[in-house]
Coordinates of C-alpha atoms and ligand atoms in Angstrom, one line a residue:
Chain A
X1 CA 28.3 -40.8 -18.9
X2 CA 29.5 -38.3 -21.3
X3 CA 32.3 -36.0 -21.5
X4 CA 31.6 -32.4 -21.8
X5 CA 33.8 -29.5 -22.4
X6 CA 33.4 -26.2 -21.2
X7 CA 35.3 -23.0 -22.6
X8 CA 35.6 -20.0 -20.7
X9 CA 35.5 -16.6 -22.0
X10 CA 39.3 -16.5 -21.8
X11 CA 39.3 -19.5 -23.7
X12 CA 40.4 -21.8 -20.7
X13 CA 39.4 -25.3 -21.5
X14 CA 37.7 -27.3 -18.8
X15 CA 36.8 -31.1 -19.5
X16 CA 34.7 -32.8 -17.3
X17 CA 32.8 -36.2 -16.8
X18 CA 28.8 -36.0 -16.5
X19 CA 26.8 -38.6 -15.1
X20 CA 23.8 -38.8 -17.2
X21 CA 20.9 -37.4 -15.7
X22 CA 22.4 -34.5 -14.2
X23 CA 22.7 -30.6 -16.1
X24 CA 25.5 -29.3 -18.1
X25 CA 25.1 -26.2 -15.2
X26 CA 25.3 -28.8 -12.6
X27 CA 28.9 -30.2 -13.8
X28 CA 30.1 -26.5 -14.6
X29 CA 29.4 -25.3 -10.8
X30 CA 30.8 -28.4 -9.3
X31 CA 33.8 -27.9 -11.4
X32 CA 34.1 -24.4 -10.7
X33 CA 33.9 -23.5 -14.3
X34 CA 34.0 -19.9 -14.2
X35 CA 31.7 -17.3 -15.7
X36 CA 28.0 -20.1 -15.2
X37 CA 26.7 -18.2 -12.0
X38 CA 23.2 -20.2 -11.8
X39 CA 21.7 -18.2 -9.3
X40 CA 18.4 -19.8 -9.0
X41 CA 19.7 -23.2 -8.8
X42 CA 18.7 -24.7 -12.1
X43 CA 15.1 -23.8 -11.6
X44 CA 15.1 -21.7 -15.3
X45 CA 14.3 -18.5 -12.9
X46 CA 17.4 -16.4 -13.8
X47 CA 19.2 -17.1 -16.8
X48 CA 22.6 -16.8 -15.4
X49 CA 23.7 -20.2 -16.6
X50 CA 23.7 -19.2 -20.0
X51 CA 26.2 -21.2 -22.6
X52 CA 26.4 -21.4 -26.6
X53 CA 26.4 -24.4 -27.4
X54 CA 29.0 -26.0 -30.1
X55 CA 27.7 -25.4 -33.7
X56 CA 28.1 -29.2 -34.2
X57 CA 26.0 -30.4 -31.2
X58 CA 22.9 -27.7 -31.5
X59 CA 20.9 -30.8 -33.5
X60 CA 21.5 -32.9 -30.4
X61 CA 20.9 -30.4 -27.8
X62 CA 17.4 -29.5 -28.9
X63 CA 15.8 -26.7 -29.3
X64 CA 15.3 -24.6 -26.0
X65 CA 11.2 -24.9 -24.6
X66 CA 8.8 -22.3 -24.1
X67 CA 10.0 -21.7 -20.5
X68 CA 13.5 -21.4 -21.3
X69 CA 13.2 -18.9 -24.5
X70 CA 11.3 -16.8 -22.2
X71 CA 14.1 -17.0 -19.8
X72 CA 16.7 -16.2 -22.5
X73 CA 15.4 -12.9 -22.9
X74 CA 17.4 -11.8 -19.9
X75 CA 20.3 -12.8 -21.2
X76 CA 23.3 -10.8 -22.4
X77 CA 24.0 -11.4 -26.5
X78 CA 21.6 -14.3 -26.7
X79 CA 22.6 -15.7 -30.2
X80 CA 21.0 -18.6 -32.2
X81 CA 23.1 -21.3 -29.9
X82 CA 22.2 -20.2 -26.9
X83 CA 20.9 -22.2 -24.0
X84 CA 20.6 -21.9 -20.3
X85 CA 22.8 -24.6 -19.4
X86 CA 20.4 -26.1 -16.5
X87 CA 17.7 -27.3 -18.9
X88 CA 20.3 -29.5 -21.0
X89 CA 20.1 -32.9 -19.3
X90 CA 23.5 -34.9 -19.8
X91 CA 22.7 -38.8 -21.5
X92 CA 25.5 -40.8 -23.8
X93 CA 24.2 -39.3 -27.0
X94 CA 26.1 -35.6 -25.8
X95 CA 29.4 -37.5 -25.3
X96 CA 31.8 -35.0 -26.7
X97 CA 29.6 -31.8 -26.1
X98 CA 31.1 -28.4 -26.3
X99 CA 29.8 -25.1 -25.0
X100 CA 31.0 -22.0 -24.7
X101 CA 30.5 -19.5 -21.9
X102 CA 29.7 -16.2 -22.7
X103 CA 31.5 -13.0 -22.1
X104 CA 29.0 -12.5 -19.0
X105 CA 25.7 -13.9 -17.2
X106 CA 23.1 -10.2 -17.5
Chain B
X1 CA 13.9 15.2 6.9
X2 CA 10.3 17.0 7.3
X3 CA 8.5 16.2 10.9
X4 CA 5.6 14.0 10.4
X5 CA 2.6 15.1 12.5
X6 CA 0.5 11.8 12.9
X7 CA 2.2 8.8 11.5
X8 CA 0.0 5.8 11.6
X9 CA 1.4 3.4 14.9
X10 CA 1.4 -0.3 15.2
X11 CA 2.8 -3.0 17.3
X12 CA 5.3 -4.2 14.3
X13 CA 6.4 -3.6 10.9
X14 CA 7.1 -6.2 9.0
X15 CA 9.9 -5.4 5.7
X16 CA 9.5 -7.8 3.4
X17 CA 6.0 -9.3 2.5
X18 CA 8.1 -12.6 1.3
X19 CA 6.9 -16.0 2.7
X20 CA 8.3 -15.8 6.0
X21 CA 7.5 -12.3 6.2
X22 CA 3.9 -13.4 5.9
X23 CA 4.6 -16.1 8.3
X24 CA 5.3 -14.0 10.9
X25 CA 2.0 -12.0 10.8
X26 CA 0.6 -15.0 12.2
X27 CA 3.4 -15.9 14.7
X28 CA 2.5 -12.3 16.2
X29 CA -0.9 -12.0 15.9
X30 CA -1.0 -15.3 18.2
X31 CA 0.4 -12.7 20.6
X32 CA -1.6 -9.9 19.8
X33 CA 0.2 -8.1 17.9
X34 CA -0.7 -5.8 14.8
X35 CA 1.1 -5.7 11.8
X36 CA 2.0 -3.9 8.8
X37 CA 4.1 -5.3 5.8
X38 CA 5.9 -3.3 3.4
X39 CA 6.9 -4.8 0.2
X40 CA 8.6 -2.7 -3.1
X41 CA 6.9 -5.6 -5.2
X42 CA 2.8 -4.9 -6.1
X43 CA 2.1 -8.3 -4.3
X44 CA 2.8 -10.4 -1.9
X45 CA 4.6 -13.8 -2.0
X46 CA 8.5 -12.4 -2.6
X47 CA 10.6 -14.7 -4.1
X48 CA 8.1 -17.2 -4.3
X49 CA 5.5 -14.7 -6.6
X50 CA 8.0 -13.1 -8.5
X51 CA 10.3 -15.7 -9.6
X52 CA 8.8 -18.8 -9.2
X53 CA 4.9 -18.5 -9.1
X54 CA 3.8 -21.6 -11.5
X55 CA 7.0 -23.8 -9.9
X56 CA 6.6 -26.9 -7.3
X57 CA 8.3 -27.0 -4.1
X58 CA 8.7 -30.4 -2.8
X59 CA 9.7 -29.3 0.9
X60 CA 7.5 -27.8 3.0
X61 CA 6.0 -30.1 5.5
X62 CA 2.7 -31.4 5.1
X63 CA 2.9 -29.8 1.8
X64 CA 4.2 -32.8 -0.5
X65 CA 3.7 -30.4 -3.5
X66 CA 2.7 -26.4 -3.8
X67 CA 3.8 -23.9 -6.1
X68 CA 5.5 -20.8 -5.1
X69 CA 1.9 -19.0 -6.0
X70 CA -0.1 -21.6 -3.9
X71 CA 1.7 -21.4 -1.3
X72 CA 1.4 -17.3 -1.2
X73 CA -2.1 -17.8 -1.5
X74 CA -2.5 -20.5 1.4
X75 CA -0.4 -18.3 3.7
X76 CA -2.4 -15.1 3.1
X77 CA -5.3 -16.9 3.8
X78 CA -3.9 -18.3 6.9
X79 CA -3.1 -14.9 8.5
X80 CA -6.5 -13.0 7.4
X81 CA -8.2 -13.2 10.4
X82 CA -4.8 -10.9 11.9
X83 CA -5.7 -8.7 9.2
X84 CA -2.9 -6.8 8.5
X85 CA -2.2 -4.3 6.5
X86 CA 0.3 -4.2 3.6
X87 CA 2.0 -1.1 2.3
X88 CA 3.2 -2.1 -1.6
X89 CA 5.5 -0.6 -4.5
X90 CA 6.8 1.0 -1.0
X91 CA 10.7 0.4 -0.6
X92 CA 11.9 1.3 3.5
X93 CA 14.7 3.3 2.9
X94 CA 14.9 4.4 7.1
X95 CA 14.2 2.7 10.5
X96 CA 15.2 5.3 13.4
X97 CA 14.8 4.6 17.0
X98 CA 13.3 6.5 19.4
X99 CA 14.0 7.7 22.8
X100 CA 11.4 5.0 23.9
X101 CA 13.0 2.1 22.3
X102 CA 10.1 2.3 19.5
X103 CA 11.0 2.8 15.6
X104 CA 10.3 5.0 12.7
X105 CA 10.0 3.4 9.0
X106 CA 9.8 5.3 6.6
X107 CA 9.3 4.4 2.9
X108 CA 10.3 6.4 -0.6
X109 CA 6.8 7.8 -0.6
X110 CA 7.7 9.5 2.4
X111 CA 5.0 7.3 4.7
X112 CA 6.0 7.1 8.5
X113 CA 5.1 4.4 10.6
X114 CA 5.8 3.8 14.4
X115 CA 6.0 0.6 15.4
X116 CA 7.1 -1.1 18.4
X117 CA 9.4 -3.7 16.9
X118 CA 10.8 -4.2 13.3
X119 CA 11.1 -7.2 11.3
X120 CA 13.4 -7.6 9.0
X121 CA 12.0 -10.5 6.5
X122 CA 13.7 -9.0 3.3
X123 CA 15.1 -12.2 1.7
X124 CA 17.6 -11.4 -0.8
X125 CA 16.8 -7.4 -0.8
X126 CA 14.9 -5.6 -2.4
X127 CA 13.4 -6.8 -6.2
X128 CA 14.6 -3.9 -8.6
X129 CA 14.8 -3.5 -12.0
X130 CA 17.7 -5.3 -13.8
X131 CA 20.0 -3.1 -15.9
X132 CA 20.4 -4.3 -19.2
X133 CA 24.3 -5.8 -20.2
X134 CA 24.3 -2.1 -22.3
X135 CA 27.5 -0.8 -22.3
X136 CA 27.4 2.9 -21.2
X137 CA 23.8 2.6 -20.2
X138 CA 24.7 4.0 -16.7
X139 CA 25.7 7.3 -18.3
X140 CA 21.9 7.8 -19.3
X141 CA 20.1 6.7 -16.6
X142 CA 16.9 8.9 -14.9
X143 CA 18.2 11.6 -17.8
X144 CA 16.9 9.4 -21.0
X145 CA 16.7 6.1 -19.8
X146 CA 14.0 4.7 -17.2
X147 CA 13.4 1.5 -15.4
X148 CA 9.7 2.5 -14.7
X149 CA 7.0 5.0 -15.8
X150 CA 6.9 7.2 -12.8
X151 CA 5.2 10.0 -14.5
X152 CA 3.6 9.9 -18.4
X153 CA 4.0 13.2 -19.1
X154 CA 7.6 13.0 -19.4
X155 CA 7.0 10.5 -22.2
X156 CA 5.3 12.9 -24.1
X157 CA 6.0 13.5 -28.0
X158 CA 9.3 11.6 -27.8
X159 CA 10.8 8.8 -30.0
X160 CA 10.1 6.2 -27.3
X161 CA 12.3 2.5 -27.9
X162 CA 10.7 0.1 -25.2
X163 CA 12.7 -2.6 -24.4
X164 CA 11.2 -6.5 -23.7
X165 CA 8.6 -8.8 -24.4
X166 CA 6.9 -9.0 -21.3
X167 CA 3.9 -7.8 -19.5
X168 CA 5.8 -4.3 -18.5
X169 CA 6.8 -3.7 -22.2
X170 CA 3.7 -4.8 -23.6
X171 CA 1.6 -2.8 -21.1
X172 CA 3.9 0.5 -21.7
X173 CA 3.6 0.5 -25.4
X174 CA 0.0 0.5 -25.2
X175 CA -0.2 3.0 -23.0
X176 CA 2.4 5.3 -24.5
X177 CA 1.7 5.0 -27.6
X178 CA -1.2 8.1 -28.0
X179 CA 1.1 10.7 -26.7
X180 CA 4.6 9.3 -28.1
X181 CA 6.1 11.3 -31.0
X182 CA 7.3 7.9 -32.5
X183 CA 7.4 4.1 -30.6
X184 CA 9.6 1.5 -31.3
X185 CA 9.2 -2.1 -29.0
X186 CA 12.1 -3.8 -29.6
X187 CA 12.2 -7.5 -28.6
X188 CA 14.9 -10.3 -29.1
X189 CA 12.4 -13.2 -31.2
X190 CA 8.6 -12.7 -32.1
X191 CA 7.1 -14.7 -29.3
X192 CA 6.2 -12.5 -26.4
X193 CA 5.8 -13.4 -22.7
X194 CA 3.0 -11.3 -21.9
X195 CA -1.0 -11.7 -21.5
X196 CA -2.1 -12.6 -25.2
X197 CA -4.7 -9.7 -25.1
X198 CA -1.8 -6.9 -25.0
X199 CA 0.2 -8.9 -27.7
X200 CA -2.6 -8.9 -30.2
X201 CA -3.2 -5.4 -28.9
X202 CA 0.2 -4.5 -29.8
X203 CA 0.0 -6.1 -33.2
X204 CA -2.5 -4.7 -34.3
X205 CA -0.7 -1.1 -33.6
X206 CA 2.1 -2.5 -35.9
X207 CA -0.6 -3.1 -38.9
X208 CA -2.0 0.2 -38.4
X209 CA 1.7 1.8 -38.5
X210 CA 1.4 3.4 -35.0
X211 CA 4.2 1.6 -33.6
X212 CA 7.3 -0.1 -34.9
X213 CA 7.6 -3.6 -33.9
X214 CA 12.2 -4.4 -34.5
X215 CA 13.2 -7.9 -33.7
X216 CA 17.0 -7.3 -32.3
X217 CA 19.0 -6.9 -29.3
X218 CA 20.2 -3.1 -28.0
X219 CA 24.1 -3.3 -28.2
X220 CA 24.8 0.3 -27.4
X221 CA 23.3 3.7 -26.6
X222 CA 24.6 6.6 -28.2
X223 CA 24.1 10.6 -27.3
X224 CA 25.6 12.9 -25.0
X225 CA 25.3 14.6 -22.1
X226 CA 22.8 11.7 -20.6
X227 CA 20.8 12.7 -23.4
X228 CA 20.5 9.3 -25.9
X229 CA 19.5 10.0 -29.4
X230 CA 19.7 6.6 -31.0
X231 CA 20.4 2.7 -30.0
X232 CA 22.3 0.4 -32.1
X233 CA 20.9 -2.5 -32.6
X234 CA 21.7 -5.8 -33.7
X235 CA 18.5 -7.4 -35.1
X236 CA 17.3 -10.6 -35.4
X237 CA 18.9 -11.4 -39.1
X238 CA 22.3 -9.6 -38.0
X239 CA 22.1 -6.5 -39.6
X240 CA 23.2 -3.8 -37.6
X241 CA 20.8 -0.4 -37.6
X242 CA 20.6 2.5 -35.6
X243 CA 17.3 3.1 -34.1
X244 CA 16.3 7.0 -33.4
X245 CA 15.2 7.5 -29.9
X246 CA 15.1 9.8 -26.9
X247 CA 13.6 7.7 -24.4
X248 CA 14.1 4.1 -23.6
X249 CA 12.6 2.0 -21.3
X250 CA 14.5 -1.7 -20.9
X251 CA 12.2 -3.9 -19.0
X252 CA 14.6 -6.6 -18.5
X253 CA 13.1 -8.1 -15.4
X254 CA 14.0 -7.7 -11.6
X255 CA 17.0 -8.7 -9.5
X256 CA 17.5 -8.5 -5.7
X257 CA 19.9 -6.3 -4.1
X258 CA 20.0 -5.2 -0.3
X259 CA 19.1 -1.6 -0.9
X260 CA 18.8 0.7 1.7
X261 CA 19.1 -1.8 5.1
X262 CA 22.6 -1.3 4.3
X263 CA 22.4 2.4 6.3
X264 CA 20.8 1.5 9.3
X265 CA 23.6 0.3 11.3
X266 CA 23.3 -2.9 11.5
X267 CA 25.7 -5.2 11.9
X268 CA 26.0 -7.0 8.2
X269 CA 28.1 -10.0 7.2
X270 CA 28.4 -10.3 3.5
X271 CA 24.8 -8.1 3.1
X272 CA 23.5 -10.6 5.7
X273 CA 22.1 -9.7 9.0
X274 CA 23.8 -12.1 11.6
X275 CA 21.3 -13.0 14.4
X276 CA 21.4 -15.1 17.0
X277 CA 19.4 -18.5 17.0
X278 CA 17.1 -18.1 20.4
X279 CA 15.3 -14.3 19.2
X280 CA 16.7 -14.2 15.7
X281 CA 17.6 -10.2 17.3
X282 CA 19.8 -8.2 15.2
X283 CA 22.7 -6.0 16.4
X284 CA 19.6 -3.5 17.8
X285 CA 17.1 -4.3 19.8
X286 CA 14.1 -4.5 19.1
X287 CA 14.8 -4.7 15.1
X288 CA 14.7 -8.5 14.1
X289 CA 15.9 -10.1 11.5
X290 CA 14.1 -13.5 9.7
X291 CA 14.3 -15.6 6.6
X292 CA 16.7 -15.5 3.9
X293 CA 18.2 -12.0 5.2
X294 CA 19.7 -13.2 8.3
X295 CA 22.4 -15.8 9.0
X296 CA 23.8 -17.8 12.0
X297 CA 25.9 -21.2 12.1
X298 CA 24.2 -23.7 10.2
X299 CA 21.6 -21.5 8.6
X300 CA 19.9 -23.0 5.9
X301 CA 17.9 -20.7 2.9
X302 CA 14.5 -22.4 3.4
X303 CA 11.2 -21.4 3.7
X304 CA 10.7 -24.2 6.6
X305 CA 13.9 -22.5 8.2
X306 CA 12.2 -19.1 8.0
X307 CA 8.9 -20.3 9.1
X308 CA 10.5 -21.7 12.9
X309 CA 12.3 -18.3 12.8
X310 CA 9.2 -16.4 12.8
X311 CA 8.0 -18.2 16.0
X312 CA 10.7 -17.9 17.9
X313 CA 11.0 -14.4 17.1
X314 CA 7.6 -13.5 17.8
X315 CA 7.9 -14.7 21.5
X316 CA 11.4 -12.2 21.9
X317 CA 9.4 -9.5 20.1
X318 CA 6.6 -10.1 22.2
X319 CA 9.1 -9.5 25.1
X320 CA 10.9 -6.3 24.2
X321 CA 7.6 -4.8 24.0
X322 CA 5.7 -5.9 27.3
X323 CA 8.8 -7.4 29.6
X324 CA 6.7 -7.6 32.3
X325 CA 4.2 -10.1 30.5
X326 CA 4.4 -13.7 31.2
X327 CA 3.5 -15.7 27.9
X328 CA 1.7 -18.7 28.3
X329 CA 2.8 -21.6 25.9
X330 CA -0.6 -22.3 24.3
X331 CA -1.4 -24.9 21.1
X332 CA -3.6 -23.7 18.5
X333 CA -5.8 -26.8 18.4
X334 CA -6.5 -27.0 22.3
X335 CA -6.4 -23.5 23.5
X336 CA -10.0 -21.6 23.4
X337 CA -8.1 -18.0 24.0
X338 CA -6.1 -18.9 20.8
X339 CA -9.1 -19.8 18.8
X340 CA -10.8 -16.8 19.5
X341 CA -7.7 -15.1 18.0
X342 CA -8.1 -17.4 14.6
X343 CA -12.1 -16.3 14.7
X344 CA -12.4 -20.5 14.9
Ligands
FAD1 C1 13.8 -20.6 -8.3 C2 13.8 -20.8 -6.8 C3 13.4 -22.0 -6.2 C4 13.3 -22.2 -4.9 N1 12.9 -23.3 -4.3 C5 12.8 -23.5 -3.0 C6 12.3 -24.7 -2.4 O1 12.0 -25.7 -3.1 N2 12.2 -24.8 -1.1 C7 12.5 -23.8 -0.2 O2 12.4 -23.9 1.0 N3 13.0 -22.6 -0.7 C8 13.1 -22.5 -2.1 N4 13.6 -21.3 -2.6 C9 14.1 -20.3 -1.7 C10 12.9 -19.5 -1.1 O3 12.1 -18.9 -2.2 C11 13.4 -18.4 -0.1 O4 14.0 -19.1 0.9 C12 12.2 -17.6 0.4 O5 11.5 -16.9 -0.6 C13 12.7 -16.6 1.5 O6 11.6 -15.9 1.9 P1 11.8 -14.5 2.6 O7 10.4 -14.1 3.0 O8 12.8 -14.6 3.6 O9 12.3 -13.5 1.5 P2 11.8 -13.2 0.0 O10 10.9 -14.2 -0.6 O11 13.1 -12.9 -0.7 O12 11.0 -11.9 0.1 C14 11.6 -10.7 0.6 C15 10.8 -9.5 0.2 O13 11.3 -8.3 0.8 C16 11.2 -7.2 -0.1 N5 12.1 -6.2 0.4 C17 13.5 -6.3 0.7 N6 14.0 -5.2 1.1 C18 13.0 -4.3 1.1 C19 12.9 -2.9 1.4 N7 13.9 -2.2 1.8 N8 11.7 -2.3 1.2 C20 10.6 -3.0 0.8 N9 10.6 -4.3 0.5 C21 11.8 -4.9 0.6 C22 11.5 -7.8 -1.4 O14 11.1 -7.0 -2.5 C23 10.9 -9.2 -1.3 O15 9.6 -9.2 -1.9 C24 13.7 -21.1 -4.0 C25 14.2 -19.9 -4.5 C26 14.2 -19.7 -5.9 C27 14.7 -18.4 -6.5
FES2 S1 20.4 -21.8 -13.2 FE1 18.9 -20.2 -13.2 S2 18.2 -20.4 -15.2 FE2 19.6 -22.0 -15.2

């Protein structure tokens, strides 16, 4: 479990508890966080799940793969922190995560 | 519209060269029917091809793993011996119905074909170009800025900025380059997605100081009139520079939307076509309506869905065109008329 909070482009807070194992996407759609679209489903096929990621948790997040850079470069004002939020897996070590959402998904 | 003398006639069309789509030539063809696809993509396999080709899917029966490209290739080898024919980078912007209860498609290139019925297999619409998140970029569009290279002439001795690191922008840059009056490629990191060959291609331009090569994102457009004359851009370190252009091409990949089925007077439900669940039969006959386009209570966006679809559509299609024809429930593995059909 870990708790992860979302903040919405209008700075709206939204905390939610993640069962390890599932996506930082997954928790934001079933907790209708707003502005995280995930069109394809969390199959890293549209980058419209795109977050930034907290400055203090980019170490533990990881660097995004191969697959997901390329994905990135769909995205609207991709920025050092950015990730698509379906390819960050929730486990205990991301308790406390921040990310925020961006002003739009492309 | 111009009267077309001869247009090329066949039993159906087929809008959407998508999995189901493809499906469905062999659901008709067990009926005898002929078919023609039309697809805006260069190739067939829709969703499946374009945004998914290397992935796994995990459920369609029988199939306990296949990627979206396998399975476009398994299907197309499965309705060869139907040998239809496929009409790509085509887009159907009409279908009109004649007297007869037959149809018209036409496409953007101004093709006509009559066909008997129409189906409808056009997933989430069709795959267009994505408009970069470009502020103002609307403004310039088909004056300075273009999504595709419909003519390279227009190109010529401009300040070109190309857009992406894919094949499209890779492929462009190359082939621009000789008659551009300057070329700038300007990609978001150094790692590009496309074929190796046209990266080292392109690198090697940027040594010989044909081309720049700018790390960055575009944040705006500025010029007037439609007419850009520079980009600003935010690049890689921070900075922010102005770039001199007079073309740009953003290739920023491709998104559905419906298009034009949205004019043919169908009934639509939230840019769905509702069917019914016994011919999958839109609001006019003879036009059908399968796969991800359509919905009904308890419709489900799978390709399994779409497949059963195409079957029972074929037998209503096979009806509005010869009523009068009984048609004989046959099995593929037992019946020798079927076979024959198959070339087994
Ligand atoms: C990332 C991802 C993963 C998926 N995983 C699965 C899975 O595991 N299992 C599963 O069952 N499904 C999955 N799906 C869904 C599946 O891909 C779709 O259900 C399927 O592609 C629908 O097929 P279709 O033939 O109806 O339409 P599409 O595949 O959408 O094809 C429609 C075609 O019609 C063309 N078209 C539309 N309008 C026009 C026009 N006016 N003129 C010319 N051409 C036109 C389009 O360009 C397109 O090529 C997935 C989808 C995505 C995006
Ligand atoms: S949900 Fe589509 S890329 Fe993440």
């Amino acid at each position: 479990m870990a708790k992860i909070t979302y903040i919405a482009h209008d700075g709206s807070q939204f905390e939610v508890e993640a069962d390890n194992g599932s996506t930082v996407m997954e928790n934001a759609i079933k907790n209708a966080v707003p502005g995280i679209e995930a069109e394809c489903g969390g199959a890293c096929a549209c980058a419209t799940c795109h977050v930034y990621v907290d400055d203090a948790w980019v170490e533990k997040t990881g660097a995004a793969e191969a697959m997901e850079e390329d994905m990135l470069d769909f995205a609207y004002d991709v920025q050092p922190n950015s990730r698509l939020s379906c390819q960050i897996k929730v486990r205990d070590e991301l308790d406390g995560l921040v990310v925020k959402v961006p002003e739009r998904q492309a | 519209m111009s009267v077309i003398a001869d247009p090329v006639e066949t039993d159906a069309v087929i809008i959407g060269a998508g999995p189901v789509g493809l499906f469905a030539v062999f659901e008709l063809g067990l009926l005898d029917l002929k078919c023609h696809l039309i697809d805006i993509l260069d190739r067939a396999g829709g969703q499946c091809a374009e945004l998914y080709p290397e992935k796994p899917i995990y459920d369609i029966p029988a199939w306990p793993e296949i990627s979206g490209q396998g399975l476009t290739d398994r299907l197309m080898e499965q309705i060869k011996p139907f040998d239809p024919e496929f009409h790509f980078n085509r887009m159907v912007t009409a279908v009109d119905k004649l007297e007869d209860g037959s149809f018209l498609v036409t496409t953007d290139e101004n093709e006509v074909i009559k066909a008997k019925v129409v189906v409808i297999a056009a997933g989430g619409g069709s795959f267009q170009p994505k408009r970069p998140p470009v502020p103002g970029i609307e403004a310039f569009e088909d004056k300075s800025v273009f999504y595709s290279v419909r003519r390279m002439e227009e190109f010529r001795d401009h300040d070109i900025l190309i857009v992406g690191g894919g094949d499209s922008a890779l492929d462009w840059t190359l082939s621009l380059q000789p008659i551009a009056k300057s070329l700038t490629l300007l990609h978001r990191r150094d790692a590009f997605r496309g074929a190796p060959d046209s990266v080292n291609k392109m690198k090697a331009l940027v040594e010989e100081g044909k081309i720049n090569l700018q790390l960055g994102q575009v944040t705006g457009l500025n010029g007037a009139d439609g007419l850009v004359e520079s980009a600003s851009v935010k690049t890689k370190e921070g900075d922010e520079i102005e770039v001199k252009c007079s073309r740009v091409l953003p290739f920023f990949g491709l998104t559905m939307k419906l298009g034009p089925i949205a004019d043919w007077g169908l009934n639509l439900n939230e840019n769905l076509l509702p069917v019914d669940t016994e011919k999958f039969a839109t609001s006019e006959p003879g036009i059908f309506a399968i796969g991800d386009i359509n919905t009904y209570p308890g419709k489900l966006k799978l390709i399994l869905s779409g497949f059963h679809e195409a079957a029972l559509m074929a037998h209503a299609a096979k009806k509005y065109i010869a009523p009068d024809e009984r048609i004989v429930f046959q099995y593929t593995t037992s019946s020798t008329s079927l076979q024959k059909k198959l070339g087994v």
